[in-house]
PDB file of C-alpha atoms and ligand atoms in Angstrom:
ATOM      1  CA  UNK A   1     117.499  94.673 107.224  1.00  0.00           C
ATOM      2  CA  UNK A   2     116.324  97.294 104.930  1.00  0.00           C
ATOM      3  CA  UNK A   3     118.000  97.159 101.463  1.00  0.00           C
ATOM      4  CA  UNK A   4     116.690 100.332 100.331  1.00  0.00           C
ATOM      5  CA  UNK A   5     118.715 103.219  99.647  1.00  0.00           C
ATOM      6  CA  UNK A   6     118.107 106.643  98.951  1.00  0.00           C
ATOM      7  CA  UNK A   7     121.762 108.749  99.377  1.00  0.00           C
ATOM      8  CA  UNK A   8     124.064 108.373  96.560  1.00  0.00           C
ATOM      9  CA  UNK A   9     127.119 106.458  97.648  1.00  0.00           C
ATOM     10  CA  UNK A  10     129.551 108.082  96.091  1.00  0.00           C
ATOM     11  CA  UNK A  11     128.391 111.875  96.985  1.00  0.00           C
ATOM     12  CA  UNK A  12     125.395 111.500  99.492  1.00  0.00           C
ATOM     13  CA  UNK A  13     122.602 113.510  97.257  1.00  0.00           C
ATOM     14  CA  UNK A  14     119.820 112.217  98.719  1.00  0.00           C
ATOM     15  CA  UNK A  15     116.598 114.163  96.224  1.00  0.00           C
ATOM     16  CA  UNK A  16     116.639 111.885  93.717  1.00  0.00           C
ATOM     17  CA  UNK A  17     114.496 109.048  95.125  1.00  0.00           C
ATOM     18  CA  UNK A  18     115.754 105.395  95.871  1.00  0.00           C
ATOM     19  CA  UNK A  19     119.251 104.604  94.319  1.00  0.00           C
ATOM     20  CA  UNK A  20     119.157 101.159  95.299  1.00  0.00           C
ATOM     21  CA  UNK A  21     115.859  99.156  96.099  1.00  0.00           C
ATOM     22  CA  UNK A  22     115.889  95.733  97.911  1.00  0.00           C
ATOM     23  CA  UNK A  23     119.436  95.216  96.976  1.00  0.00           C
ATOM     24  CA  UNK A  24     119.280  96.044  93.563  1.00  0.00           C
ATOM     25  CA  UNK A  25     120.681  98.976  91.635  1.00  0.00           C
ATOM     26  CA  UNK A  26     117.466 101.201  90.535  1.00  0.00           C
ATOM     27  CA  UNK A  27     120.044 102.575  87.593  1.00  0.00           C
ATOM     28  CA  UNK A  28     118.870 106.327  88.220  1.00  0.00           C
ATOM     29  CA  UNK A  29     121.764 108.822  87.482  1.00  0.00           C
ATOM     30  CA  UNK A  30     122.628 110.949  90.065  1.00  0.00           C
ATOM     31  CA  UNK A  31     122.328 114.432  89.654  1.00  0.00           C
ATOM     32  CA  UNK A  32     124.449 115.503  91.745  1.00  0.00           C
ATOM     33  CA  UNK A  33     128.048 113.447  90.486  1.00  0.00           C
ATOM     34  CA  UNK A  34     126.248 111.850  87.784  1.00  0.00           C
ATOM     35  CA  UNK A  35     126.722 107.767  89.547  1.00  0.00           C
ATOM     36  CA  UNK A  36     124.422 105.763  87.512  1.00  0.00           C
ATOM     37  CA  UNK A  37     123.453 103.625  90.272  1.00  0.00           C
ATOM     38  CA  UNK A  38     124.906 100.245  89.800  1.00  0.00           C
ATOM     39  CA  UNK A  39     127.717 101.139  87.031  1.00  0.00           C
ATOM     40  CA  UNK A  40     129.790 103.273  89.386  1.00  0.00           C
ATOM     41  CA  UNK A  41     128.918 102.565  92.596  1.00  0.00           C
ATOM     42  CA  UNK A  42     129.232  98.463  92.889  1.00  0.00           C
ATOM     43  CA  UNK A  43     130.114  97.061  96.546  1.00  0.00           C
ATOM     44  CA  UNK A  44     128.978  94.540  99.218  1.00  0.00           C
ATOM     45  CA  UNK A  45     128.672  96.707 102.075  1.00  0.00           C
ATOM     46  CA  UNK A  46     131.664  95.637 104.404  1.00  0.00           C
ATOM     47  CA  UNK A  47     134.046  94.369 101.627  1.00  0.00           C
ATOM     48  CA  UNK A  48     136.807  96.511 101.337  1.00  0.00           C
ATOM     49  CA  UNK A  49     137.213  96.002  97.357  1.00  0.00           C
ATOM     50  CA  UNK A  50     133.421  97.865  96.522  1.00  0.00           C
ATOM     51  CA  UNK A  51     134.227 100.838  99.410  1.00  0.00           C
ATOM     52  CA  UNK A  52     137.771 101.277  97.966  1.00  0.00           C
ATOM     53  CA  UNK A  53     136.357 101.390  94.049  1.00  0.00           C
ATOM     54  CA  UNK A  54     133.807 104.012  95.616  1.00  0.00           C
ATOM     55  CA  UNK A  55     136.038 105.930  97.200  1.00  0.00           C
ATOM     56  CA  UNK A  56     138.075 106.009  94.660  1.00  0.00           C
ATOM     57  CA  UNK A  57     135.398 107.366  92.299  1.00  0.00           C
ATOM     58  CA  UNK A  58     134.235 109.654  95.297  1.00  0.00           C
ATOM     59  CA  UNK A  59     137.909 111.435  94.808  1.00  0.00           C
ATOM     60  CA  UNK A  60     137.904 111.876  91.433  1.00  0.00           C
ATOM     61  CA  UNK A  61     134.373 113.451  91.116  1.00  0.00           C
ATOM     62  CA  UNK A  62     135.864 115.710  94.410  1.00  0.00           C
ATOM     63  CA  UNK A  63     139.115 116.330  92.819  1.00  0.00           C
ATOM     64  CA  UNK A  64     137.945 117.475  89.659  1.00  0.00           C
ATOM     65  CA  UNK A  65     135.734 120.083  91.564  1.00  0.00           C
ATOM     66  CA  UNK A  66     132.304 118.601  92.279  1.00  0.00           C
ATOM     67  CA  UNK A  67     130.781 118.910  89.630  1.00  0.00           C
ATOM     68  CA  UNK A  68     126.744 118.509  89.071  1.00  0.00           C
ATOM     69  CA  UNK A  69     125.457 116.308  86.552  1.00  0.00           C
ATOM     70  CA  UNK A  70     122.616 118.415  86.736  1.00  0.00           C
ATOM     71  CA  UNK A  71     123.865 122.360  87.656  1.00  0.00           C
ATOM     72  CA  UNK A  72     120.066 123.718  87.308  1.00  0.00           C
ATOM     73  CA  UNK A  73     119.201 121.431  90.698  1.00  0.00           C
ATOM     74  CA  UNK A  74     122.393 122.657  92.757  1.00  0.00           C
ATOM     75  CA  UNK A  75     120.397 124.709  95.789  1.00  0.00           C
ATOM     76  CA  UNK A  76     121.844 128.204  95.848  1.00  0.00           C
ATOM     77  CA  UNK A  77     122.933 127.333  99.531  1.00  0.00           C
ATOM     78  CA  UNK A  78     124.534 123.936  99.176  1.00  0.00           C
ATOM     79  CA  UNK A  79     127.406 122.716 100.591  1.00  0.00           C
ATOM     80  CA  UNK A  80     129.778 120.120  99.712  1.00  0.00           C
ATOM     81  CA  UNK A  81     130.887 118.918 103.039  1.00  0.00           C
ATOM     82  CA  UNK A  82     127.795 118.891 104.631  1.00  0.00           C
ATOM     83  CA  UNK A  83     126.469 116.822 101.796  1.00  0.00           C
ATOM     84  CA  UNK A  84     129.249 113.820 101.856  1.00  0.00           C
ATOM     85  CA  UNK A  85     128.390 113.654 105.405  1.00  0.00           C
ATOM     86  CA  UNK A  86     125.098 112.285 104.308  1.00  0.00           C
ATOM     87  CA  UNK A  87     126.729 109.130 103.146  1.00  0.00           C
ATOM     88  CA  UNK A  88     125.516 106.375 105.286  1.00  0.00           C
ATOM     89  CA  UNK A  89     128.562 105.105 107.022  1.00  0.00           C
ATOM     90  CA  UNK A  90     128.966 101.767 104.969  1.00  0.00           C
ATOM     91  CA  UNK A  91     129.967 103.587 101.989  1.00  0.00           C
ATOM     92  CA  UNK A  92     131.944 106.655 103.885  1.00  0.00           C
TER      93      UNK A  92
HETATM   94 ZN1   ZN B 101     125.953 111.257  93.570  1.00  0.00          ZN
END
């Protein structure tokens, strides 16, 4: 099974390399929702207790406007919903 990850599980930026390598949190900060990988985004894939605290931190970021970490690297053309669909369906 591959253990890599490279789509942010709270948002689904994928362009900011590998958010989790081999299981393990690479602790890169997302610049898209600003996720430090393995701070906000803890789960076993399948549990329900790490997909609810995700989703919960997925509506936050959401409700307070979807924000980027990083505004310089927003593409002009980019799209919120099209984005969260790139979160691989473990962490949707
Ligand atoms: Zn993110």
């Amino acid at each position: 099974m591959d253990m890599d990850e490279e789509h942010c599980r709270i948002c689904g930026y994928g362009e900011d390399g590998l958010t989790w390598e081999s299981g393990w949190p690479t602790a890169g900060i997302c610049s898209c929702c600003g996720t430090e990988s393995g701070i906000g985004d803890m789960g076993e894939p399948g549990t329900w207790e790490g997909l609810q605290g995700i989703r919960n931190y997925r509506g936050y970021w959401v409700g307070n406007g979807a924000r980027w970490h990083s505004p310089s690297l927003r593409p002009k053309d980019w799209d919120l919903l099209t984005q969260l669909g790139g979160i691989p369906p473990e962490w949707r």
